[in-house]
Coordinates of C-alpha atoms and ligand atoms in Angstrom, one line a residue:
X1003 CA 0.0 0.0 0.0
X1004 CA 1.0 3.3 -1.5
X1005 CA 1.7 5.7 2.1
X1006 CA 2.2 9.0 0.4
X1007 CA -1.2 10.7 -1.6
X1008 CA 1.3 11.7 -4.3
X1009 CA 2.8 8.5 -5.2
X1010 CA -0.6 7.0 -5.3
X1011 CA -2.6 9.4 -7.6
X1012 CA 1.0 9.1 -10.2
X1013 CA 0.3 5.0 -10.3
X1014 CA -3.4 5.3 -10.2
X1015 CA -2.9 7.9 -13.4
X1016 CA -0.6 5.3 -14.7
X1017 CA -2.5 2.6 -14.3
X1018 CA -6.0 4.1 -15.7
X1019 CA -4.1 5.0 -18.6
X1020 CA -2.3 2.2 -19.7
X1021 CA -4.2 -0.8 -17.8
X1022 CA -3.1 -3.7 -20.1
X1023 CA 0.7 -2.8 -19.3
X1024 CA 1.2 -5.3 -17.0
X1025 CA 5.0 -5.6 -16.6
X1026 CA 5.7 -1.9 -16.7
X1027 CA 2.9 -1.2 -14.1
X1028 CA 4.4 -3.6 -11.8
X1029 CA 8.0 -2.3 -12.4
X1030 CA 6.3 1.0 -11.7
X1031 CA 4.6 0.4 -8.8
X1032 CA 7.8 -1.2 -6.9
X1033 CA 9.7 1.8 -8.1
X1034 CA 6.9 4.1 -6.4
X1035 CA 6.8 2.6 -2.8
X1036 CA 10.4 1.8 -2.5
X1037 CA 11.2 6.1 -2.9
X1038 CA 8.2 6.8 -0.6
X1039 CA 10.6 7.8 1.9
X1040 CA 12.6 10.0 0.3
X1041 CA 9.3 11.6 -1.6
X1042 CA 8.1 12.7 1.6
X1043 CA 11.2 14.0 2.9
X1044 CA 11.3 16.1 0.1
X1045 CA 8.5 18.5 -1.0
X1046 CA 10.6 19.6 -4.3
X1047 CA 9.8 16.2 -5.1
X1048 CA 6.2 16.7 -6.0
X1049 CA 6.4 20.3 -6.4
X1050 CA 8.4 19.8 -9.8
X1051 CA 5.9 16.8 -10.5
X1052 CA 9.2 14.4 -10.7
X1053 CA 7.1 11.4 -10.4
X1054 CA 4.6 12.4 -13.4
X1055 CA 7.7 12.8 -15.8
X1056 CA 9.8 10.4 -14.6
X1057 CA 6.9 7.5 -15.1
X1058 CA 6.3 8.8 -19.0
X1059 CA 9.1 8.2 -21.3
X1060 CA 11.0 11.1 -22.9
X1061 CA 9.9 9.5 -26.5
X1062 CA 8.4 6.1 -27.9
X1063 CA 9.3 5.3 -31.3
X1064 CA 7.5 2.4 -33.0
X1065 CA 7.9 1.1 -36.4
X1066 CA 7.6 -2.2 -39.0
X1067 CA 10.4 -4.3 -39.9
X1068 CA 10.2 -6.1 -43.1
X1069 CA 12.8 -8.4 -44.2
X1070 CA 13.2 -11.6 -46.5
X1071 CA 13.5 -15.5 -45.1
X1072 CA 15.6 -17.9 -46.4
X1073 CA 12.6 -19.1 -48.8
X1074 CA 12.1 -15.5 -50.3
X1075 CA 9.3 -14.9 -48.5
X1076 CA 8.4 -11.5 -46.7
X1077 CA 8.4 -11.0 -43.2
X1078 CA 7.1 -8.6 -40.7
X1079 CA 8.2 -7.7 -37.4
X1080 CA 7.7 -4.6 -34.7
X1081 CA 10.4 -2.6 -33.9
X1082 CA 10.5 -0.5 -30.7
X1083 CA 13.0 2.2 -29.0
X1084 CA 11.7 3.9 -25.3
X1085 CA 13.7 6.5 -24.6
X1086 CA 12.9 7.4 -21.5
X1087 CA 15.1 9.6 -19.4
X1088 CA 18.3 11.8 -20.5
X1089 CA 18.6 14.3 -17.6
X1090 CA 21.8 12.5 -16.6
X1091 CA 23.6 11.4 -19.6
X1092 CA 22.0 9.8 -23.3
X1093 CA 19.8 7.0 -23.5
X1094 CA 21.3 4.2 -22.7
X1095 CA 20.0 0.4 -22.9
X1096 CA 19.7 -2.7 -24.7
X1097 CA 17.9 -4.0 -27.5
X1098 CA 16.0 -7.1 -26.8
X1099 CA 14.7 -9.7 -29.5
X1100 CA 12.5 -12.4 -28.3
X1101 CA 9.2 -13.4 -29.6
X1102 CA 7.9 -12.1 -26.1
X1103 CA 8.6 -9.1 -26.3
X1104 CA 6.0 -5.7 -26.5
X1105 CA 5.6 -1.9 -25.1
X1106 CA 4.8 -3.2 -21.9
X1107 CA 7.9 -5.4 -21.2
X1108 CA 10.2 -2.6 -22.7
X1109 CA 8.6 0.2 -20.8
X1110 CA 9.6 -1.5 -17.9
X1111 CA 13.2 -2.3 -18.7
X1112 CA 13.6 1.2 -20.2
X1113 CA 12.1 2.8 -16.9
X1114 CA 14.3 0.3 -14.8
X1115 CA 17.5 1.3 -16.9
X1116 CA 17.1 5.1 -15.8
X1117 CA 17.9 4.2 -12.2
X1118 CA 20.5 1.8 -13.0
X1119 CA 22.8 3.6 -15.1
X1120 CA 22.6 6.1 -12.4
X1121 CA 23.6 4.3 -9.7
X1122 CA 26.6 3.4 -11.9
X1123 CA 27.7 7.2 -11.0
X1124 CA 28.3 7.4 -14.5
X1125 CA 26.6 10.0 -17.1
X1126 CA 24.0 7.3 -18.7
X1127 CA 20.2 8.0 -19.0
X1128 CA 18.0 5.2 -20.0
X1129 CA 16.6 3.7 -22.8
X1130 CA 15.3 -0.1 -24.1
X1131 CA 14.1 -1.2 -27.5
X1132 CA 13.6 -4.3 -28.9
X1133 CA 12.0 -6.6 -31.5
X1134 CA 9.3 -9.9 -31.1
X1135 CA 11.8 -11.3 -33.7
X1136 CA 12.9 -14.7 -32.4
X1137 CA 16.5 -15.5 -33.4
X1138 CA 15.5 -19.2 -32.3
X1139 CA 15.8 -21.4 -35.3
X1140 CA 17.1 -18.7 -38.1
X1141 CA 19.7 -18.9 -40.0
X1142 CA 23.0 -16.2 -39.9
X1143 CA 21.7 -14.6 -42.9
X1144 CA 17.6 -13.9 -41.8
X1145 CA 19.4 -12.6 -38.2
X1146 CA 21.8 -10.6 -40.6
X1147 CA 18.6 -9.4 -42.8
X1148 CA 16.4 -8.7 -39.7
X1149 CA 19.5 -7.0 -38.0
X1150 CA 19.7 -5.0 -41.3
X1151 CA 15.9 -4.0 -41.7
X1152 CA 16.0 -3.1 -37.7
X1153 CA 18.6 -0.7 -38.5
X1154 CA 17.4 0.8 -41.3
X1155 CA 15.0 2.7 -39.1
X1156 CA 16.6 2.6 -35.8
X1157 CA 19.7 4.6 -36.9
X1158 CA 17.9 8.0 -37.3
X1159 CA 17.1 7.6 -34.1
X1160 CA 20.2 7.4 -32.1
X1161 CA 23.9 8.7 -32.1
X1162 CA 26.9 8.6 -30.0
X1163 CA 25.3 11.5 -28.0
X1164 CA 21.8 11.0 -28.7
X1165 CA 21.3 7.3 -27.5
X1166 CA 23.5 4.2 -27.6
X1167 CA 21.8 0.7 -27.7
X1168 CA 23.5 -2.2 -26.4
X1169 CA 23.0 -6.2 -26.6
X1170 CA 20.0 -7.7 -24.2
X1171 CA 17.7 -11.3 -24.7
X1172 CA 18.4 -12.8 -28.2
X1173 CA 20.8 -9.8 -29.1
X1174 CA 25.0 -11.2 -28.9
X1175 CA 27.7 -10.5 -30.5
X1176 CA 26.5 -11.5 -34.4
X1177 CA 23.6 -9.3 -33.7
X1178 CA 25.0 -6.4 -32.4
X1179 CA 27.6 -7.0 -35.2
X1180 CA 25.7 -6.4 -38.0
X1181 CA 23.4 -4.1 -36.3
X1182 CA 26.4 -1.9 -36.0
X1183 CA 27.3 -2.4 -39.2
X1184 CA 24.2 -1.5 -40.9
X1185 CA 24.3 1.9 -38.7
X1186 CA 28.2 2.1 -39.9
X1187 CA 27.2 2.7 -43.7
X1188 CA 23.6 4.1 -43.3
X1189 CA 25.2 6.8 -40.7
X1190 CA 28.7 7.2 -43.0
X1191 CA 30.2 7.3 -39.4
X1192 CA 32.2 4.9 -37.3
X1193 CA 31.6 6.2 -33.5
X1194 CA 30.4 4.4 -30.4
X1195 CA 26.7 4.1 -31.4
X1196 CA 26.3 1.2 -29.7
X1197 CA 28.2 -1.1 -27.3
X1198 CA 28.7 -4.7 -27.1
X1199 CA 30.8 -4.6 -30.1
X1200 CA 33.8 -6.7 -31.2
X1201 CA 37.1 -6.0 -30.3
X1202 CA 38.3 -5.4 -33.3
X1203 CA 35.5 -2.4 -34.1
X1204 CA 35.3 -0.5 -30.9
X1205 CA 34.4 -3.0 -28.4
X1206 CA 35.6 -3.2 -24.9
X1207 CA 38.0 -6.1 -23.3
X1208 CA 35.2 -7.2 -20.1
X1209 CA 32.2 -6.1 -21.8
X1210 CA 31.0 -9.4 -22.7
X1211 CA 31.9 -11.4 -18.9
X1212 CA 30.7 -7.6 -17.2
X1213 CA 27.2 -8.3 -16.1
X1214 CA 28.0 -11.8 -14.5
X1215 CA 31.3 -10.8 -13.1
X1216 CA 29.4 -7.7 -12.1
X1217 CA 27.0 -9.8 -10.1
X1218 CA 28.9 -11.7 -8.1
X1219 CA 31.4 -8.8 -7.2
X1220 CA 28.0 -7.1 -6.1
X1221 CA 27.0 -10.7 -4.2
X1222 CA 30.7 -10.7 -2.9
X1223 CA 30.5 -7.0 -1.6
X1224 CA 27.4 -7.8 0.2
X1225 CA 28.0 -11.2 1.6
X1226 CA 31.3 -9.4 3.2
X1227 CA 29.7 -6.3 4.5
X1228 CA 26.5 -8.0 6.0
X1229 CA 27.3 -11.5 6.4
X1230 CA 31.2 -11.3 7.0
X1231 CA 30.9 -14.5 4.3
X1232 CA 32.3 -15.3 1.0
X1233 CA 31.3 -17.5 -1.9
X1234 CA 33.6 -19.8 -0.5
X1235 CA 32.6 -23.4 -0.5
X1236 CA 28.7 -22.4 -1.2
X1237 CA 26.5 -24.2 -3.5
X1238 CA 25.3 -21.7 -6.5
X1239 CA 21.8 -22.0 -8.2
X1240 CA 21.9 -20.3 -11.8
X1241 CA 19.3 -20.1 -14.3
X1242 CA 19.5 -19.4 -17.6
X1243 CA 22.9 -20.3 -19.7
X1244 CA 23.0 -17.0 -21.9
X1245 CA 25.4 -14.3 -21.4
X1246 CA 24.8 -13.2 -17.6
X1247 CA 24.1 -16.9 -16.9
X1248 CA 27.1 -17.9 -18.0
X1249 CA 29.8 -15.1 -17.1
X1250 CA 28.1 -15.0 -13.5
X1251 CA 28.9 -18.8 -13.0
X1252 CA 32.2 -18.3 -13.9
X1253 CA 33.0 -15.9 -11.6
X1254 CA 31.5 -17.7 -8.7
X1255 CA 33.3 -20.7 -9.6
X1256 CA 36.8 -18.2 -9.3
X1257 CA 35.9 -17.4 -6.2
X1258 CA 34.9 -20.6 -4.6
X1259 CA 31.4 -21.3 -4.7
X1260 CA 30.0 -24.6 -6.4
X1261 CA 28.0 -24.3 -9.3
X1262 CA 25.7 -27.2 -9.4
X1263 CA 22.6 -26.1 -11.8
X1264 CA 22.1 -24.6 -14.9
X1265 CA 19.0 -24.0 -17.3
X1266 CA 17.3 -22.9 -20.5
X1267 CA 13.8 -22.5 -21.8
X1268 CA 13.7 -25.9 -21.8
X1269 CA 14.5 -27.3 -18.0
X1270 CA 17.6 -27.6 -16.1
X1271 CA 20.7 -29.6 -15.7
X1272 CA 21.4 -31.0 -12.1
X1273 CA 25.4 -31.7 -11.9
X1274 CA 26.1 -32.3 -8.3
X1275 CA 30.0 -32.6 -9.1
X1276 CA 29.8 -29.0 -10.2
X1277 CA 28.8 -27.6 -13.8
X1278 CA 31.4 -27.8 -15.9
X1279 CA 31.3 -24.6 -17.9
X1280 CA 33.3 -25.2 -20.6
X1281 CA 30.7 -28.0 -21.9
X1282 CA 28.0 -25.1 -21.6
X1283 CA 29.8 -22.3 -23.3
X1284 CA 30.2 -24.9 -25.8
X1285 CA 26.5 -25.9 -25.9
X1286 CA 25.4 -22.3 -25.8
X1287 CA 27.9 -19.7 -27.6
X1288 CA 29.2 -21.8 -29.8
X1289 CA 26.8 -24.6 -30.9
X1290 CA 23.3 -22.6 -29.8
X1291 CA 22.2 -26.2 -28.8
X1292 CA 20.1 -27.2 -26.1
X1293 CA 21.6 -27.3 -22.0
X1294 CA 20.0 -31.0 -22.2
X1295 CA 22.9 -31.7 -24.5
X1296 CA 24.8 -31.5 -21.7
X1297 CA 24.0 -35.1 -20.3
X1298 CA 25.2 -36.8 -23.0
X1299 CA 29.0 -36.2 -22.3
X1300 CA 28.4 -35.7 -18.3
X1301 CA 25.7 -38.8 -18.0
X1302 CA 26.1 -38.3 -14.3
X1303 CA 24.4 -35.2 -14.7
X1304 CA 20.2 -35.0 -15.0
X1305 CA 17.9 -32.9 -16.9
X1306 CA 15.0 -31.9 -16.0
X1307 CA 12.4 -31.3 -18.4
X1308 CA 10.0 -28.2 -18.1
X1309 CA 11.2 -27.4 -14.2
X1310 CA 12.7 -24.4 -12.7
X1311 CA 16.4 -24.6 -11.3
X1312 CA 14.9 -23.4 -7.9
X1313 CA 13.6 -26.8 -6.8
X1314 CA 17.4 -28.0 -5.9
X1315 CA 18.7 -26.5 -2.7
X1316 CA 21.4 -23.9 -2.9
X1317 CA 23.2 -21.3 -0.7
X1318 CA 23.7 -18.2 -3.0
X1319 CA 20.5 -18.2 -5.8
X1320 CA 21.3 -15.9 -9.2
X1321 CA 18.4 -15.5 -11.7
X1322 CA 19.6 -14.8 -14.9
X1323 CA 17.3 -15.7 -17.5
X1324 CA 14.2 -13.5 -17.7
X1325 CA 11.9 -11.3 -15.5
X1326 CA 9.4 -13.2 -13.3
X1327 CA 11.3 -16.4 -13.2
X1328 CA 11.1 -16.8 -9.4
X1329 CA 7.8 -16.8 -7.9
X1330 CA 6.3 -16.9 -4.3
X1331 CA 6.1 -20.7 -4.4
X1332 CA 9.2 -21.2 -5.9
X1333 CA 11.0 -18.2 -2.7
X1334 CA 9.5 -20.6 -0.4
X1335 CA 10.7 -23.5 -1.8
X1336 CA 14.2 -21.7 -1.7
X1337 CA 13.8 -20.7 2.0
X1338 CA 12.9 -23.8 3.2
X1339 CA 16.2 -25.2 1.4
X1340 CA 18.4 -22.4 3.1
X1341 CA 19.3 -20.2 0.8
X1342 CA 21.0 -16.8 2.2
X1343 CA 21.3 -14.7 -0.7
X1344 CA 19.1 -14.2 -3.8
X1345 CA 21.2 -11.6 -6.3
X1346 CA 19.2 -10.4 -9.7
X1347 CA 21.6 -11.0 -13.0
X1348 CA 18.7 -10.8 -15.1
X1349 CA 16.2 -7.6 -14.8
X1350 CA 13.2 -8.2 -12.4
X1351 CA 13.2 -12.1 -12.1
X1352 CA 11.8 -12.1 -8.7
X1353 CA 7.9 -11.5 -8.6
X1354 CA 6.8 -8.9 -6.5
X1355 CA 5.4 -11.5 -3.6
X1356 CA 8.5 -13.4 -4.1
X1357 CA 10.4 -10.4 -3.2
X1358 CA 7.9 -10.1 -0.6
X1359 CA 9.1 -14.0 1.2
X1360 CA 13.0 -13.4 1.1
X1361 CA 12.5 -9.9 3.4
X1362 CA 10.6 -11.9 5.8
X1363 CA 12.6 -15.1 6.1
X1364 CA 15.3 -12.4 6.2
X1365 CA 16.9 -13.7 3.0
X1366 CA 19.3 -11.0 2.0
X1367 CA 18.0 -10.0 -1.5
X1368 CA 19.6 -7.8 -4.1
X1369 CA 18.0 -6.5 -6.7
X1370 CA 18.6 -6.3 -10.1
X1371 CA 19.0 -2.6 -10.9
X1372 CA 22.1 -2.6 -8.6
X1373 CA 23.3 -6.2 -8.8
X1374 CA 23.4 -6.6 -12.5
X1375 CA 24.7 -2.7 -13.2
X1376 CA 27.8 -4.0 -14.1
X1377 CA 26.9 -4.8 -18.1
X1378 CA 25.5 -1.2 -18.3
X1379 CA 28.4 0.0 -16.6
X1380 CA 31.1 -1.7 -18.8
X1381 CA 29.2 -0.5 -21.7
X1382 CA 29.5 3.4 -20.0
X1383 CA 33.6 2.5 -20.1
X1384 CA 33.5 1.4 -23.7
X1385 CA 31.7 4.6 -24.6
X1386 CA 34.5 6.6 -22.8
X1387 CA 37.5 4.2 -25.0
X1388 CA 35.7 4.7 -28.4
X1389 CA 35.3 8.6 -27.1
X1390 CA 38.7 8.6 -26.6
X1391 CA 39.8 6.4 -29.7
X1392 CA 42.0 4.1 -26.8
X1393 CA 41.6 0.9 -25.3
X1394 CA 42.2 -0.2 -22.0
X1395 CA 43.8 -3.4 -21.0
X1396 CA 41.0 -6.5 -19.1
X1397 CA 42.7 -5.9 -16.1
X1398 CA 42.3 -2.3 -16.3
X1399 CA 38.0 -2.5 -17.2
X1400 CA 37.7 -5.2 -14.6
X1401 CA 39.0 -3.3 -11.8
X1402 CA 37.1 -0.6 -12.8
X1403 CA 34.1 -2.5 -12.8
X1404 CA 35.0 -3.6 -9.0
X1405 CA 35.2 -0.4 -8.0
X1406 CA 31.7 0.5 -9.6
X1407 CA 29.9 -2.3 -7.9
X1408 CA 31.3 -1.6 -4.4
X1409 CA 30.2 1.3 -4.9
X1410 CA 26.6 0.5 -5.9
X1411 CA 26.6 -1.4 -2.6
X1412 CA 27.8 1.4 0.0
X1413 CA 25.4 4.0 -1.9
X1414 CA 22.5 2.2 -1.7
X1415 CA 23.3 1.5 2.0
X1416 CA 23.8 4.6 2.7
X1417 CA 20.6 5.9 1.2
X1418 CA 19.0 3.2 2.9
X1419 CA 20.3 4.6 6.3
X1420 CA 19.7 7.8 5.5
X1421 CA 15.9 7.1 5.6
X1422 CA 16.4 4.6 8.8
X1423 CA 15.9 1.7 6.7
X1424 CA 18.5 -0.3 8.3
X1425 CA 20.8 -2.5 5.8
X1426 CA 18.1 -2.6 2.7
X1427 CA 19.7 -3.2 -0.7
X1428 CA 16.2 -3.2 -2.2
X1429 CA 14.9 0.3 -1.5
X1430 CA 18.6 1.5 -0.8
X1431 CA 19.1 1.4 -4.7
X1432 CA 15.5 2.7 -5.6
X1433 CA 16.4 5.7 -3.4
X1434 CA 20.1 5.8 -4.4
X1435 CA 19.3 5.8 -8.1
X1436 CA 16.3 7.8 -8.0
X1437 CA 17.9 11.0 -5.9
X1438 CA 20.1 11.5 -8.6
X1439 CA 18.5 11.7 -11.7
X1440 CA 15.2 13.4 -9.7
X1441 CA 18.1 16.1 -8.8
X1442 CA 19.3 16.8 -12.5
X1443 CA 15.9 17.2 -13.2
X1444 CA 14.9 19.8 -10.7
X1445 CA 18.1 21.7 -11.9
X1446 CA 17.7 21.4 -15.3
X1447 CA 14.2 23.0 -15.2
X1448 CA 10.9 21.8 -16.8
X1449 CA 11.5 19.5 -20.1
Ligands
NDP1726 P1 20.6 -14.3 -23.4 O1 19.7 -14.3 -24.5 O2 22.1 -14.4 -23.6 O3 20.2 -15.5 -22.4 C1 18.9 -15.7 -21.9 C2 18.8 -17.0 -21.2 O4 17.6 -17.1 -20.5 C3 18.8 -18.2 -22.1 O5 19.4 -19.3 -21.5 C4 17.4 -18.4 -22.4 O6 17.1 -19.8 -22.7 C5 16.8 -18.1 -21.0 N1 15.4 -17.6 -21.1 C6 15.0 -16.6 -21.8 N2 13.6 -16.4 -21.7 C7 13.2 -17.4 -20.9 C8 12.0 -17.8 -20.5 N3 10.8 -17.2 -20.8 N4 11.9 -18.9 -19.7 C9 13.0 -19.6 -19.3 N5 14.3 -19.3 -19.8 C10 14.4 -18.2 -20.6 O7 20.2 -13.0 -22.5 P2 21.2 -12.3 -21.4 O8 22.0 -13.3 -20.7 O9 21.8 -11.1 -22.1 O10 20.0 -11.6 -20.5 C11 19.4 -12.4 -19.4 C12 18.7 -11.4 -18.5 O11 19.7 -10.5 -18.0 C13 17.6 -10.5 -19.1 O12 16.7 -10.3 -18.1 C14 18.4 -9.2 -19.4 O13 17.5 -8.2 -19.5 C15 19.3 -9.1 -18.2 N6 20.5 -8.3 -18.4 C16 21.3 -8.5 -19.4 C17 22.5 -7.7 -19.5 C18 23.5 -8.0 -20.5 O14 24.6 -7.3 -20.4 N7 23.4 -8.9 -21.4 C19 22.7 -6.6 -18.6 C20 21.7 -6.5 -17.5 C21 20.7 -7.3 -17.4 P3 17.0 -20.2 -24.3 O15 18.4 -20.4 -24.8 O16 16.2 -21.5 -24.3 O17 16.2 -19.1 -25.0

């Protein structure tokens, strides 16, 4: 329940206009009741009707995307770009391609991004876009013809200072490829339009590994400061086997923990020696197979069909696939299996109610706009070495991206404190993110 007027009468507004939008009024609505505190604290707040323009994006652009199969036949697609917020920096945000995909789901992610790229500390507004094109089961050259269509609208929409798409669901390193490349000779510019890219064309060293390794330097952070704990010798849940499912079990194997589950859309795979990720990267990035592949050179390893990787019991959970993926039935199965921490790779996997059972089975639980900053915040240091036509060295982006997520960590504690929350990562990071860009916007005047 809403406990300021203000912040009520904004979601009711939102919600009466926009009913059907399911995923962007629940993003919304969490958004909304986690700043409460600070709303009410601060009059400016409402005077400058913050919450009104923060909840409307700064532009939607919608459009078709025709391209040809591989059988000559045309296709149709919809193309989308929210660009929500730029009082801190350009939009900034991925582009997601998934037959799910519609305004609600990027509304959300856009309005999600705004907060996370600023508690990055960097000068990143927000921005998603997307396509309910489904790379599933095409061949390189539809992708490279979708990829090309996409573009050939998208690109007079963005710019190195404008707004700078990045990789998300179904949108790698082919994709963002020839994304970039069809912006290239449409734009007659080479510049840091987007990141994500290959190493030989701009990209940056740690951009691909920065989201999972950002997540468990967040999970590490936390576990010391609260918990005086490690991933040392702690069983680790993942789902999902894409890029933040992968990079993140990685890193947790580095620094000690057990990786014993992985999954896709299809089910999971149970290895209780520990997940042997070169298999998976081999599976996944290379093959684009299915994780049950996987039991056919580890047969002492299971699938399971059509389940959810939250059924086995684990210490340190890390959702990484898609939003919603953990719900109130599967936090309690969690709880009553011990697990301590619950750290969001992917954007808003836990369900509202979900979220709801880890705070009172005092499950520390970190959410996704501060735990999984570190893609968005990679991508803010490959815009700085394209700005500055240099590259840094892995060593010198990954301890960057240390730093950042520490960072994220004290700030949001110290928001939380500041409102006499106690130790609360969740609204902590709402507050945290949210103070900033609400600030640019006071001073920047009306717009
Ligand atoms: P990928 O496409 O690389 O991987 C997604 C993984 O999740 C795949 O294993 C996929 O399985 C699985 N998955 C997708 N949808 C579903 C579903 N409905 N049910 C079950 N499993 C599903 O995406 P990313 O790793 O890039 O992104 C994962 C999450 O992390 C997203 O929420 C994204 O927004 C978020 N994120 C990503 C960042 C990045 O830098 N990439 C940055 C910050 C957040 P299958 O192979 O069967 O499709």
């Amino acid at each position: 329940m809403f406990q300021t007027e203000y912040a009520q009468r904004v979601f009711e507004a939102q919600e009466a206009r926009t009913p059907w939008e399911k995923e962007f009024l629940q993003a919304v609505r969490e958004v909304l009741l986690s700043i409460e505190p600070a709303v009410r604290e601060n009059p400016a707040i409402e005077q400058h009707a913050i919450l009104e323009r923060m909840v409307e994006p700064d532009r939607q652009i919608r459009f078709r995307v025709a391209w040809v199969d591989d059988a000559g036949r045309i296709q149709v697609n919809r193309g989308y770009r929210f660009e929500f917020n730029n009082a801190i920096g350009p939009y900034k945000g991925g582009l997601r391609f998934h037959s799910t995909v519609n305004a609600s789901i990027l509304k959300f992610l856009g309005f999600e991004q705004v907060f996370k790229n600023s508690l990055t500390g960097l000068w990143m507004g927000g921005g998603k876009g997307g396509s309910d094109f489904d790379t599933h089961g095409k061949s390189d050259g539809e992708v490279m013809r979708f990829c090309q269509a996409f573009m050939s609208e998208l690109y007079r929409h963005i710019g190195p200072n404008t707004d700078i798409p990045a990789g998300d669901i179904g949108v790698g390193g082919r994709e963002v490829g020839y994304l970039f490349g069809q912006y290239r000779r449409l734009a007659n510019e080479f510049t840091g339009v987007f990141t994500g890219k290959g190493l030989d064309f701009g990209g940056s060293l740690a951009r691909t590994e920065a989201t999972g390794y950002g997540l468990c330097y967040y999970t590490q952070e936390v576990l010391r400061v609260l918990k005086d704990d490690s991933f040392e010798g702690k069983t680790v849940s993942v789902s999902g086997s894409g890029n933040v499912s992968i990079f993140a079990a990685e890193k947790a194997i580095a620094l000690g923990g057990k990786v014993v589950v992985m999954s896709d859309s299809s089910g999971y795979i149970h290895d209780p020696n520990g997940i042997d990720l070169d298999e998976v990267k081999d599976i996944k990035l290379r093959r684009r197979a299915r994780i049950s592949e996987y039991t056919t050179t580890h047969p002492s390893a299971q699938f399971v069909a059509g389940k959810k990787v939250w059924e086995v019991p684990c210490q340190i959970a890390l959702p990484c696939a898609t939003q919603n993926e953990i719900t109130a039935e599967d936090a309690r199965q969690l709880i009553a299996n011990g697990v301590v921490i619950v750290a969001e790779g992917a954007n808003m996997p836990t369900t509202p109610d979900a979220i709801e059972a880890f705070r009172a089975a005092q499950v520390v639980f970190c959410p996704g706009k501060a735990s999984n900053a570190g893609g968005v915040a990679v991508s803010g240091l490959e815009m700085a070495q394209d700005s500055m036509r240099v590259a840094w060295t892995f060593e010198e982006v990954d301890t960057r991206l240390q730093t950042i997520m520490k960072k994220i960590v004290g700030d949001s504690l110290a928001a939380a404190s500041r409102y006499g929350l106690g130790p609360d990562l969740f609204n902590g990071a709402n507050i945290a993110g949210f103070e900033r860009v609400a600030g640019a916007m006071i001073d920047q005047g009306v717009f």
